[in-house]
PDB file of C-alpha atoms and ligand atoms in Angstrom:
ATOM      1  CA  MET A   1     -14.061  16.033  11.280  1.00 95.00           C
ATOM      2  CA  LEU A   2     -16.251  13.723  12.829  1.00 96.00           C
ATOM      3  CA  THR A   3     -14.131  10.564  14.717  1.00 97.00           C
ATOM      4  CA  VAL A   4     -16.176   7.319  15.825  1.00 98.00           C
ATOM      5  CA  THR A   5     -15.092   4.217  17.102  1.00 98.00           C
ATOM      6  CA  THR A   6     -18.008   1.683  16.958  1.00 98.00           C
ATOM      7  CA  ARG A   7     -19.563   0.293  14.522  1.00 98.00           C
ATOM      8  CA  ALA A   8     -22.909   1.487  15.618  1.00 97.00           C
ATOM      9  CA  GLU A   9     -21.779   5.174  15.500  1.00 97.00           C
ATOM     10  CA  LEU A  10     -20.406   4.800  12.491  1.00 97.00           C
ATOM     11  CA  ARG A  11     -23.383   3.603  10.863  1.00 96.00           C
ATOM     12  CA  ALA A  12     -25.270   6.110  12.473  1.00 95.00           C
ATOM     13  CA  GLU A  13     -22.960   8.905  11.100  1.00 93.00           C
ATOM     14  CA  LEU A  14     -23.021   7.313   7.738  1.00 92.00           C
ATOM     15  CA  ALA A  15     -26.676   7.360   7.677  1.00 89.00           C
ATOM     16  CA  ARG A  16     -26.629  11.031   8.086  1.00 87.00           C
ATOM     17  CA  ALA A  17     -23.961  12.292   5.897  1.00 82.00           C
ATOM     18  CA  ARG A  18     -25.732  10.174   3.216  1.00 79.00           C
ATOM     19  CA  ALA A  19     -29.176  11.869   3.872  1.00 81.00           C
ATOM     20  CA  ASP A  20     -27.562  15.838   3.986  1.00 78.00           C
ATOM     21  CA  ALA A  21     -25.535  14.169   0.687  1.00 70.00           C
ATOM     22  CA  ALA A  22     -28.930  13.472  -0.937  1.00 65.00           C
ATOM     23  CA  VAL A  23     -30.198  17.152   0.150  1.00 57.00           C
ATOM     24  CA  LEU A  24     -27.448  18.367  -1.141  1.00 54.00           C
ATOM     25  CA  GLY A  25     -27.680  16.341  -4.534  1.00 55.00           C
ATOM     26  CA  GLY A  26     -23.899  15.009  -4.030  1.00 66.00           C
ATOM     27  CA  GLY A  27     -23.006  12.144  -1.848  1.00 84.00           C
ATOM     28  CA  ARG A  28     -19.835  10.062  -3.122  1.00 93.00           C
ATOM     29  CA  LEU A  29     -17.806   8.279  -0.358  1.00 95.00           C
ATOM     30  CA  ALA A  30     -14.308   7.935  -0.599  1.00 97.00           C
ATOM     31  CA  LEU A  31     -12.199   5.391   1.793  1.00 98.00           C
ATOM     32  CA  VAL A  32      -8.536   5.628   2.571  1.00 98.00           C
ATOM     33  CA  PRO A  33      -7.855   2.543   5.064  1.00 99.00           C
ATOM     34  CA  THR A  34      -4.759   2.750   6.697  1.00 98.00           C
ATOM     35  CA  MET A  35      -3.225   1.436   9.417  1.00 98.00           C
ATOM     36  CA  GLY A  36      -2.081   4.970  10.855  1.00 98.00           C
ATOM     37  CA  TYR A  37       1.186   6.580  12.151  1.00 98.00           C
ATOM     38  CA  LEU A  38       0.170   8.758   9.138  1.00 98.00           C
ATOM     39  CA  HIS A  39       2.729  10.277   6.925  1.00 98.00           C
ATOM     40  CA  GLU A  40       2.509  12.636   3.014  1.00 98.00           C
ATOM     41  CA  GLY A  41       1.556   9.105   1.456  1.00 98.00           C
ATOM     42  CA  HIS A  42      -1.250   8.711   3.569  1.00 98.00           C
ATOM     43  CA  LEU A  43      -2.359  12.433   3.035  1.00 98.00           C
ATOM     44  CA  THR A  44      -2.167  12.313  -0.667  1.00 98.00           C
ATOM     45  CA  LEU A  45      -4.370   9.655  -0.681  1.00 98.00           C
ATOM     46  CA  VAL A  46      -6.821  11.708   1.043  1.00 98.00           C
ATOM     47  CA  ASP A  47      -6.387  14.574  -1.497  1.00 98.00           C
ATOM     48  CA  GLU A  48      -7.085  12.524  -4.396  1.00 98.00           C
ATOM     49  CA  ALA A  49      -9.866  11.161  -2.482  1.00 98.00           C
ATOM     50  CA  ARG A  50     -11.279  14.871  -2.423  1.00 97.00           C
ATOM     51  CA  ARG A  51     -10.905  15.264  -5.406  1.00 97.00           C
ATOM     52  CA  ARG A  52     -12.976  12.072  -6.538  1.00 97.00           C
ATOM     53  CA  ALA A  53     -15.671  12.389  -3.796  1.00 95.00           C
ATOM     54  CA  ASP A  54     -17.971  14.646  -1.680  1.00 92.00           C
ATOM     55  CA  VAL A  55     -17.156  12.856   1.635  1.00 93.00           C
ATOM     56  CA  VAL A  56     -13.849  11.465   2.605  1.00 96.00           C
ATOM     57  CA  ALA A  57     -13.324   8.753   5.244  1.00 97.00           C
ATOM     58  CA  MET A  58     -10.255   7.621   6.581  1.00 98.00           C
ATOM     59  CA  SER A  59     -10.121   4.259   8.899  1.00 98.00           C
ATOM     60  CA  VAL A  60      -6.971   4.480  11.177  1.00 98.00           C
ATOM     61  CA  PHE A  61      -6.600   0.386  12.421  1.00 98.00           C
ATOM     62  CA  VAL A  62      -3.705  -1.570  13.245  1.00 98.00           C
ATOM     63  CA  ASN A  63      -4.854  -4.900  11.596  1.00 98.00           C
ATOM     64  CA  PRO A  64      -3.833  -8.205  14.061  1.00 98.00           C
ATOM     65  CA  LEU A  65      -5.088 -10.212  10.890  1.00 98.00           C
ATOM     66  CA  GLN A  66      -2.517  -9.202   8.845  1.00 98.00           C
ATOM     67  CA  PHE A  67       0.653  -9.913  11.227  1.00 97.00           C
ATOM     68  CA  ALA A  68       2.359 -13.669  11.648  1.00 96.00           C
ATOM     69  CA  PRO A  69       3.082 -14.114  15.350  1.00 95.00           C
ATOM     70  CA  GLN A  70       6.939 -13.232  14.561  1.00 94.00           C
ATOM     71  CA  GLU A  71       6.134 -10.252  12.840  1.00 94.00           C
ATOM     72  CA  ASP A  72       6.276  -6.520  14.408  1.00 93.00           C
ATOM     73  CA  LEU A  73       2.393  -5.949  15.386  1.00 97.00           C
ATOM     74  CA  ALA A  74       3.715  -5.269  18.926  1.00 95.00           C
ATOM     75  CA  ARG A  75       5.603  -2.298  18.538  1.00 94.00           C
ATOM     76  CA  TYR A  76       3.924  -1.149  14.904  1.00 96.00           C
ATOM     77  CA  PRO A  77       4.483   2.951  15.677  1.00 97.00           C
ATOM     78  CA  ARG A  78       1.056   4.511  16.720  1.00 97.00           C
ATOM     79  CA  ASP A  79       0.413   7.854  17.090  1.00 98.00           C
ATOM     80  CA  PRO A  80      -3.579   8.357  17.285  1.00 98.00           C
ATOM     81  CA  ASP A  81      -3.787  11.814  18.633  1.00 98.00           C
ATOM     82  CA  GLY A  82      -1.271  12.928  16.081  1.00 98.00           C
ATOM     83  CA  ASP A  83      -3.246  11.117  13.038  1.00 98.00           C
ATOM     84  CA  ALA A  84      -6.246  12.533  14.333  1.00 98.00           C
ATOM     85  CA  GLU A  85      -4.964  15.972  13.808  1.00 98.00           C
ATOM     86  CA  LYS A  86      -3.378  15.360  10.328  1.00 98.00           C
ATOM     87  CA  ALA A  87      -6.289  13.414   9.055  1.00 98.00           C
ATOM     88  CA  ARG A  88      -8.260  16.802  10.393  1.00 98.00           C
ATOM     89  CA  GLU A  89      -5.690  19.545   9.140  1.00 98.00           C
ATOM     90  CA  ARG A  90      -5.940  17.295   5.463  1.00 98.00           C
ATOM     91  CA  GLY A  91      -9.870  17.618   5.380  1.00 97.00           C
ATOM     92  CA  VAL A  92     -10.731  14.243   6.128  1.00 97.00           C
ATOM     93  CA  ASP A  93     -14.849  14.040   7.279  1.00 95.00           C
ATOM     94  CA  LEU A  94     -14.960  11.232   8.927  1.00 96.00           C
ATOM     95  CA  LEU A  95     -12.417   9.198  11.383  1.00 98.00           C
ATOM     96  CA  PHE A  96     -12.939   5.615  11.831  1.00 98.00           C
ATOM     97  CA  MET A  97     -10.963   4.177  14.525  1.00 98.00           C
ATOM     98  CA  PRO A  98     -12.047   1.261  16.156  1.00 98.00           C
ATOM     99  CA  ASP A  99     -10.502  -1.118  18.662  1.00 98.00           C
ATOM    100  CA  VAL A 100      -9.772  -4.956  18.036  1.00 98.00           C
ATOM    101  CA  ALA A 101     -12.239  -5.769  20.455  1.00 98.00           C
ATOM    102  CA  GLU A 102     -14.658  -3.895  18.085  1.00 98.00           C
ATOM    103  CA  LEU A 103     -13.608  -4.791  14.695  1.00 98.00           C
ATOM    104  CA  TYR A 104     -12.837  -8.480  15.701  1.00 98.00           C
ATOM    105  CA  PRO A 105     -15.661  -9.017  18.671  1.00 97.00           C
ATOM    106  CA  HIS A 106     -14.922 -12.834  18.331  1.00 96.00           C
ATOM    107  CA  GLU A 107     -11.891 -14.455  16.528  1.00 94.00           C
ATOM    108  CA  PRO A 108     -13.185 -14.791  12.525  1.00 96.00           C
ATOM    109  CA  ARG A 109     -14.051 -18.585  11.301  1.00 96.00           C
ATOM    110  CA  VAL A 110     -14.154 -16.881   7.462  1.00 97.00           C
ATOM    111  CA  LEU A 111     -11.707 -15.101   5.992  1.00 98.00           C
ATOM    112  CA  VAL A 112     -11.131 -14.016   2.649  1.00 98.00           C
ATOM    113  CA  THR A 113      -8.904 -16.193   0.288  1.00 98.00           C
ATOM    114  CA  PRO A 114      -6.661 -14.659  -2.438  1.00 97.00           C
ATOM    115  CA  GLY A 115      -5.514 -16.972  -4.364  1.00 95.00           C
ATOM    116  CA  ALA A 116      -2.559 -17.450  -6.649  1.00 95.00           C
ATOM    117  CA  LEU A 117      -1.498 -13.608  -7.313  1.00 95.00           C
ATOM    118  CA  ALA A 118      -0.778 -13.910  -3.061  1.00 97.00           C
ATOM    119  CA  GLU A 119       1.266 -16.884  -3.496  1.00 96.00           C
ATOM    120  CA  ARG A 120       4.744 -14.957  -4.504  1.00 97.00           C
ATOM    121  CA  TRP A 121       6.557 -11.993  -3.532  1.00 98.00           C
ATOM    122  CA  GLU A 122       5.257 -10.264   0.159  1.00 98.00           C
ATOM    123  CA  GLY A 123       2.866 -13.570   0.330  1.00 98.00           C
ATOM    124  CA  ALA A 124       5.729 -15.722   0.154  1.00 97.00           C
ATOM    125  CA  ILE A 125       7.287 -14.629   2.929  1.00 97.00           C
ATOM    126  CA  ARG A 126       4.392 -14.134   4.895  1.00 97.00           C
ATOM    127  CA  PRO A 127       2.284 -16.624   4.814  1.00 96.00           C
ATOM    128  CA  GLY A 128      -1.253 -15.288   5.679  1.00 97.00           C
ATOM    129  CA  HIS A 129      -0.628 -11.918   5.276  1.00 98.00           C
ATOM    130  CA  PHE A 130      -3.043 -10.927   2.049  1.00 98.00           C
ATOM    131  CA  ALA A 131      -5.906 -13.326   3.696  1.00 98.00           C
ATOM    132  CA  GLY A 132      -5.451 -10.708   6.813  1.00 98.00           C
ATOM    133  CA  VAL A 133      -5.764  -7.386   4.435  1.00 98.00           C
ATOM    134  CA  LEU A 134      -8.411  -8.669   1.748  1.00 98.00           C
ATOM    135  CA  THR A 135     -10.193  -9.534   5.212  1.00 98.00           C
ATOM    136  CA  VAL A 136      -9.982  -6.353   6.980  1.00 98.00           C
ATOM    137  CA  VAL A 137     -10.537  -4.239   3.766  1.00 99.00           C
ATOM    138  CA  ALA A 138     -13.533  -6.219   2.787  1.00 98.00           C
ATOM    139  CA  LYS A 139     -14.894  -5.868   6.302  1.00 98.00           C
ATOM    140  CA  LEU A 140     -14.457  -1.750   5.868  1.00 98.00           C
ATOM    141  CA  PHE A 141     -15.948  -1.948   2.550  1.00 98.00           C
ATOM    142  CA  HIS A 142     -19.024  -3.595   4.077  1.00 98.00           C
ATOM    143  CA  LEU A 143     -19.435  -0.999   6.567  1.00 98.00           C
ATOM    144  CA  LEU A 144     -17.995   1.962   5.029  1.00 97.00           C
ATOM    145  CA  GLN A 145     -19.640   1.177   1.728  1.00 96.00           C
ATOM    146  CA  PRO A 146     -17.721   3.732   0.154  1.00 97.00           C
ATOM    147  CA  ASP A 147     -18.151   4.540  -3.904  1.00 97.00           C
ATOM    148  CA  VAL A 148     -14.209   4.951  -4.127  1.00 98.00           C
ATOM    149  CA  ALA A 149     -11.549   3.164  -1.882  1.00 98.00           C
ATOM    150  CA  LEU A 150      -7.725   4.628  -2.617  1.00 98.00           C
ATOM    151  CA  PHE A 151      -4.563   2.631  -2.059  1.00 98.00           C
ATOM    152  CA  GLY A 152      -0.953   3.482  -2.297  1.00 98.00           C
ATOM    153  CA  GLN A 153       1.461   2.255  -5.046  1.00 98.00           C
ATOM    154  CA  LYS A 154       4.288   0.991  -2.329  1.00 98.00           C
ATOM    155  CA  ASP A 155       2.192  -1.397  -1.495  1.00 98.00           C
ATOM    156  CA  LEU A 156       1.789  -2.851  -5.444  1.00 98.00           C
ATOM    157  CA  GLN A 157       0.554  -6.315  -4.756  1.00 98.00           C
ATOM    158  CA  GLN A 158      -1.791  -5.588  -2.163  1.00 98.00           C
ATOM    159  CA  ALA A 159      -3.439  -3.056  -4.055  1.00 98.00           C
ATOM    160  CA  THR A 160      -3.419  -5.614  -6.721  1.00 98.00           C
ATOM    161  CA  LEU A 161      -5.209  -8.096  -5.216  1.00 98.00           C
ATOM    162  CA  VAL A 162      -7.600  -5.434  -4.033  1.00 98.00           C
ATOM    163  CA  ARG A 163      -8.466  -4.476  -7.346  1.00 98.00           C
ATOM    164  CA  ALA A 164      -8.950  -8.406  -8.097  1.00 97.00           C
ATOM    165  CA  MET A 165     -10.414  -8.811  -5.209  1.00 98.00           C
ATOM    166  CA  VAL A 166     -13.623  -6.258  -5.810  1.00 98.00           C
ATOM    167  CA  ARG A 167     -13.862  -7.207  -9.470  1.00 98.00           C
ATOM    168  CA  ASP A 168     -14.110 -10.903  -8.628  1.00 98.00           C
ATOM    169  CA  LEU A 169     -16.368 -10.913  -5.517  1.00 98.00           C
ATOM    170  CA  ASP A 170     -18.552  -7.636  -7.263  1.00 98.00           C
ATOM    171  CA  PHE A 171     -17.930  -5.153  -4.683  1.00 98.00           C
ATOM    172  CA  PRO A 172     -19.737  -1.965  -6.110  1.00 98.00           C
ATOM    173  CA  LEU A 173     -16.636   0.478  -5.951  1.00 98.00           C
ATOM    174  CA  ASP A 174     -14.116   1.593  -7.656  1.00 98.00           C
ATOM    175  CA  VAL A 175     -10.523   1.364  -6.549  1.00 98.00           C
ATOM    176  CA  VAL A 176      -7.421   3.877  -7.079  1.00 98.00           C
ATOM    177  CA  VAL A 177      -4.200   3.299  -6.963  1.00 98.00           C
ATOM    178  CA  VAL A 178      -1.688   6.507  -5.898  1.00 98.00           C
ATOM    179  CA  PRO A 179       1.909   6.671  -6.826  1.00 98.00           C
ATOM    180  CA  THR A 180       4.101   6.462  -4.187  1.00 98.00           C
ATOM    181  CA  VAL A 181       5.279   9.323  -2.602  1.00 98.00           C
ATOM    182  CA  ARG A 182       9.244   9.557  -1.702  1.00 98.00           C
ATOM    183  CA  GLU A 183      11.409  11.654   0.225  1.00 98.00           C
ATOM    184  CA  PRO A 184      13.603  14.047  -1.305  1.00 98.00           C
ATOM    185  CA  ASP A 185      16.055  11.592  -1.626  1.00 97.00           C
ATOM    186  CA  GLY A 186      14.058   8.409  -2.880  1.00 98.00           C
ATOM    187  CA  LEU A 187      13.600   6.612  -0.131  1.00 98.00           C
ATOM    188  CA  ALA A 188       9.803   5.834  -0.660  1.00 98.00           C
ATOM    189  CA  MET A 189       7.277   6.924   2.224  1.00 98.00           C
ATOM    190  CA  SER A 190       6.733   4.062   4.870  1.00 98.00           C
ATOM    191  CA  SER A 191       5.778   4.143   8.702  1.00 96.00           C
ATOM    192  CA  ARG A 192       8.070   1.694   9.133  1.00 96.00           C
ATOM    193  CA  ASN A 193      10.478   4.101   7.853  1.00 97.00           C
ATOM    194  CA  VAL A 194      10.663   5.755  11.750  1.00 97.00           C
ATOM    195  CA  TYR A 195      12.459   1.579  12.492  1.00 97.00           C
ATOM    196  CA  LEU A 196      15.811   2.840  10.474  1.00 98.00           C
ATOM    197  CA  SER A 197      18.899   4.434  12.474  1.00 98.00           C
ATOM    198  CA  ARG A 198      20.642   7.108  10.234  1.00 97.00           C
ATOM    199  CA  GLU A 199      23.024   4.903   9.128  1.00 98.00           C
ATOM    200  CA  GLU A 200      20.358   2.382   8.308  1.00 98.00           C
ATOM    201  CA  ARG A 201      18.536   4.990   6.630  1.00 98.00           C
ATOM    202  CA  GLY A 202      20.995   5.848   4.112  1.00 98.00           C
ATOM    203  CA  GLN A 203      21.481   2.539   3.280  1.00 98.00           C
ATOM    204  CA  ALA A 204      17.910   1.722   2.432  1.00 98.00           C
ATOM    205  CA  LEU A 205      18.336   4.341  -0.141  1.00 98.00           C
ATOM    206  CA  VAL A 206      19.836   1.488  -2.436  1.00 98.00           C
ATOM    207  CA  LEU A 207      16.251   0.136  -2.705  1.00 98.00           C
ATOM    208  CA  SER A 208      15.081   3.366  -4.390  1.00 98.00           C
ATOM    209  CA  ARG A 209      18.672   3.805  -6.834  1.00 98.00           C
ATOM    210  CA  ALA A 210      18.044  -0.002  -7.929  1.00 98.00           C
ATOM    211  CA  LEU A 211      14.297   0.816  -8.946  1.00 98.00           C
ATOM    212  CA  ARG A 212      15.944   4.216 -10.656  1.00 98.00           C
ATOM    213  CA  ARG A 213      18.677   2.546 -12.403  1.00 98.00           C
ATOM    214  CA  VAL A 214      16.425   0.171 -14.268  1.00 98.00           C
ATOM    215  CA  GLU A 215      14.034   3.063 -14.995  1.00 98.00           C
ATOM    216  CA  HIS A 216      16.897   5.022 -16.292  1.00 98.00           C
ATOM    217  CA  ALA A 217      17.910   1.833 -18.946  1.00 98.00           C
ATOM    218  CA  TRP A 218      13.963   1.117 -20.026  1.00 97.00           C
ATOM    219  CA  ARG A 219      13.560   4.675 -20.877  1.00 96.00           C
ATOM    220  CA  MET A 220      16.739   4.400 -22.731  1.00 97.00           C
ATOM    221  CA  GLY A 221      15.111   1.342 -24.813  1.00 97.00           C
ATOM    222  CA  GLU A 222      16.215  -1.568 -22.716  1.00 98.00           C
ATOM    223  CA  ARG A 223      13.485  -4.173 -23.171  1.00 97.00           C
ATOM    224  CA  GLN A 224      14.782  -7.736 -21.684  1.00 98.00           C
ATOM    225  CA  ALA A 225      13.662  -8.500 -18.503  1.00 98.00           C
ATOM    226  CA  ASP A 226      16.482 -10.657 -17.504  1.00 97.00           C
ATOM    227  CA  THR A 227      19.380  -7.527 -18.384  1.00 98.00           C
ATOM    228  CA  LEU A 228      17.210  -5.285 -16.477  1.00 98.00           C
ATOM    229  CA  ARG A 229      16.732  -7.354 -13.352  1.00 98.00           C
ATOM    230  CA  GLU A 230      20.545  -7.545 -13.579  1.00 98.00           C
ATOM    231  CA  ILE A 231      21.023  -4.030 -13.458  1.00 98.00           C
ATOM    232  CA  GLY A 232      18.561  -3.724 -10.272  1.00 98.00           C
ATOM    233  CA  ARG A 233      20.530  -6.897  -8.640  1.00 98.00           C
ATOM    234  CA  ASP A 234      23.817  -5.208  -9.326  1.00 98.00           C
ATOM    235  CA  GLU A 235      22.870  -2.097  -7.535  1.00 98.00           C
ATOM    236  CA  LEU A 236      21.643  -3.630  -4.585  1.00 98.00           C
ATOM    237  CA  GLY A 237      24.880  -5.874  -4.292  1.00 98.00           C
ATOM    238  CA  ALA A 238      26.621  -2.352  -4.371  1.00 96.00           C
ATOM    239  CA  GLN A 239      25.047  -2.229  -0.320  1.00 97.00           C
ATOM    240  CA  PRO A 240      25.855  -5.867   1.313  1.00 96.00           C
ATOM    241  CA  GLN A 241      24.475  -4.313   4.691  1.00 97.00           C
ATOM    242  CA  VAL A 242      21.248  -4.438   2.728  1.00 98.00           C
ATOM    243  CA  SER A 243      19.589  -8.325   2.626  1.00 98.00           C
ATOM    244  CA  VAL A 244      17.528  -8.427  -0.362  1.00 98.00           C
ATOM    245  CA  ASP A 245      14.147 -10.809  -0.309  1.00 98.00           C
ATOM    246  CA  TYR A 246      13.622 -10.128  -4.029  1.00 98.00           C
ATOM    247  CA  PHE A 247      14.525  -8.230  -6.743  1.00 98.00           C
ATOM    248  CA  SER A 248      12.137  -8.759  -9.983  1.00 97.00           C
ATOM    249  CA  LEU A 249      10.259  -7.721 -12.886  1.00 98.00           C
ATOM    250  CA  ALA A 250       6.467  -8.906 -12.911  1.00 98.00           C
ATOM    251  CA  ASP A 251       3.827  -8.715 -14.999  1.00 97.00           C
ATOM    252  CA  LEU A 252       1.337  -5.600 -14.033  1.00 95.00           C
ATOM    253  CA  GLU A 253      -2.188  -7.860 -14.075  1.00 93.00           C
ATOM    254  CA  THR A 254      -0.577 -11.283 -12.654  1.00 95.00           C
ATOM    255  CA  LEU A 255       2.146 -10.168 -10.749  1.00 97.00           C
ATOM    256  CA  GLU A 256       4.011 -13.250 -12.390  1.00 97.00           C
ATOM    257  CA  PRO A 257       7.669 -13.448 -13.421  1.00 97.00           C
ATOM    258  CA  ILE A 258       8.366 -11.913 -16.678  1.00 97.00           C
ATOM    259  CA  PHE A 259      11.758 -13.988 -18.481  1.00 95.00           C
ATOM    260  CA  GLY A 260      12.146 -12.482 -21.844  1.00 94.00           C
ATOM    261  CA  THR A 261      10.840  -9.022 -23.573  1.00 96.00           C
ATOM    262  CA  CYS A 262       8.645  -6.646 -21.473  1.00 95.00           C
ATOM    263  CA  ASP A 263       7.156  -4.344 -24.140  1.00 94.00           C
ATOM    264  CA  HIS A 264       4.400  -4.086 -22.656  1.00 94.00           C
ATOM    265  CA  GLY A 265       5.705  -3.047 -19.316  1.00 97.00           C
ATOM    266  CA  ALA A 266       6.363  -3.967 -15.685  1.00 98.00           C
ATOM    267  CA  ALA A 267       6.170  -3.641 -12.311  1.00 98.00           C
ATOM    268  CA  VAL A 268       9.799  -3.792 -10.710  1.00 98.00           C
ATOM    269  CA  MET A 269       9.663  -5.090  -7.802  1.00 98.00           C
ATOM    270  CA  VAL A 270      12.092  -5.310  -4.493  1.00 98.00           C
ATOM    271  CA  ALA A 271      11.786  -6.097  -0.772  1.00 98.00           C
ATOM    272  CA  ALA A 272      14.453  -5.702   1.475  1.00 98.00           C
ATOM    273  CA  ARG A 273      16.182  -5.976   5.341  1.00 98.00           C
ATOM    274  CA  VAL A 274      17.796  -2.841   6.475  1.00 98.00           C
ATOM    275  CA  GLY A 275      18.924  -3.965   9.798  1.00 97.00           C
ATOM    276  CA  ARG A 276      15.983  -5.436  11.365  1.00 95.00           C
ATOM    277  CA  THR A 277      13.363  -3.338   9.144  1.00 97.00           C
ATOM    278  CA  ARG A 278      12.152  -5.050   6.156  1.00 97.00           C
ATOM    279  CA  LEU A 279      11.386  -2.452   3.243  1.00 98.00           C
ATOM    280  CA  ILE A 280       9.565  -2.949  -0.225  1.00 98.00           C
ATOM    281  CA  ASP A 281       9.471  -0.108  -2.974  1.00 98.00           C
ATOM    282  CA  ASN A 282       8.649  -0.562  -6.805  1.00 98.00           C
ATOM    283  CA  VAL A 283       8.237   1.428 -10.038  1.00 98.00           C
ATOM    284  CA  ILE A 284       5.708   0.219 -12.978  1.00 98.00           C
ATOM    285  CA  LEU A 285       7.078   0.157 -15.999  1.00 98.00           C
ATOM    286  CA  THR A 286       5.030   1.331 -18.925  1.00 95.00           C
ATOM    287  CA  PRO A 287       5.517   1.912 -22.666  1.00 89.00           C
ATOM    288  CA  ASN A 288       4.356   5.447 -21.723  1.00 82.00           C
ATOM    289  CA  THR A 289       7.349   5.397 -18.977  1.00 76.00           C
ATOM    290  CA  GLY A 290       9.036   7.359 -21.999  1.00 57.00           C
ATOM    291  CA  HIS A 291      11.594   6.815 -24.379  1.00 51.00           C
ATOM    292  CA  VAL A 292      15.005   8.947 -23.660  1.00 47.00           C
ATOM    293  CA  THR A 293      16.560   9.706 -26.660  1.00 43.00           C
ATOM    294  CA  ARG A 294      20.517  10.245 -26.337  1.00 42.00           C
ATOM    295  CA  SER A 295      21.390  14.009 -27.841  1.00 37.00           C
TER     296      SER A 295
HETATM  297  O1  PAF B   1      -1.724  -0.310   3.678  1.00 93.83           O
HETATM  298  C1  PAF B   1      -2.357  -0.762   4.915  1.00 93.83           C
HETATM  299  O2  PAF B   1      -2.132  -0.094   5.694  1.00 93.83           O
HETATM  300  C2  PAF B   1      -3.013  -2.034   5.359  1.00 93.83           C
HETATM  301  O3  PAF B   1      -2.642  -3.121   4.754  1.00 93.83           O
HETATM  302  C3  PAF B   1      -4.293  -1.865   5.227  1.00 93.83           C
HETATM  303  C4  PAF B   1      -4.521  -2.019   3.758  1.00 93.83           C
HETATM  304  C5  PAF B   1      -5.205  -0.543   5.758  1.00 93.83           C
HETATM  305  C6  PAF B   1      -5.260  -3.058   5.622  1.00 93.83           C
HETATM  306  O4  PAF B   1      -5.196  -3.267   7.277  1.00 93.83           O
END
């Protein structure tokens, strides 16, 4: 694995990789963008990248542009040596680990505007967050010019916005969204889980429990969005230490909330605070999610 920290080195190594690929006749490049502190969720993206490309690149960069001043930028967990080791073991070919001055040599004057998709859910609670995400993702796409980029489903609104940006701004690449990887007890993997105390970690399980209950009701044939929402909210209410920011059903394309029936499917999205830690999770209901018949 090659590790590069500057744009100049990156350009040189990419040119070399492309020349080699031309000789070998392959040459698809996959990018896994991350903020580091890698866990199995990120490494599963690497596995999927490997299936889809000849060269797998990963970026590790904690992007200050997507954190509001009161958020956890300073304490965001970092482990560059551990990340490099995990990336190497999992088969990443090229690791791009720039520092802030390298990626933002001056205060950016132009940002990507995410539009209406970013006005709800995370965007409503974290104003400016998605402009920061899309701006850095656009920069990474320009710098690495991947054929395919992989994102985790856990950050569903982010993945939906990246897809929309790629389509609307004609980035020549495919976006692949990979299902959330969970701990054996259901907790969605996240770098922020490290903030949770033992007790909070137990409390945090209510998020995946609520999603599972809604998924079960969907499998049993329930199609009323309000009923499904209530089922999830009831479960969350059983853990009053967890403060819920939202729990809702949303359209898979527009992320607008769904009222009435949801025969075509829905994203069930939750965000909550457990102690000082903010967690998000979701499940996607599709007509193929499965219909369980009672025996
Ligand atoms: O999901 C993340 O880790 C980040 O938001 C991303 C996509 C790497 C942009 O900083």
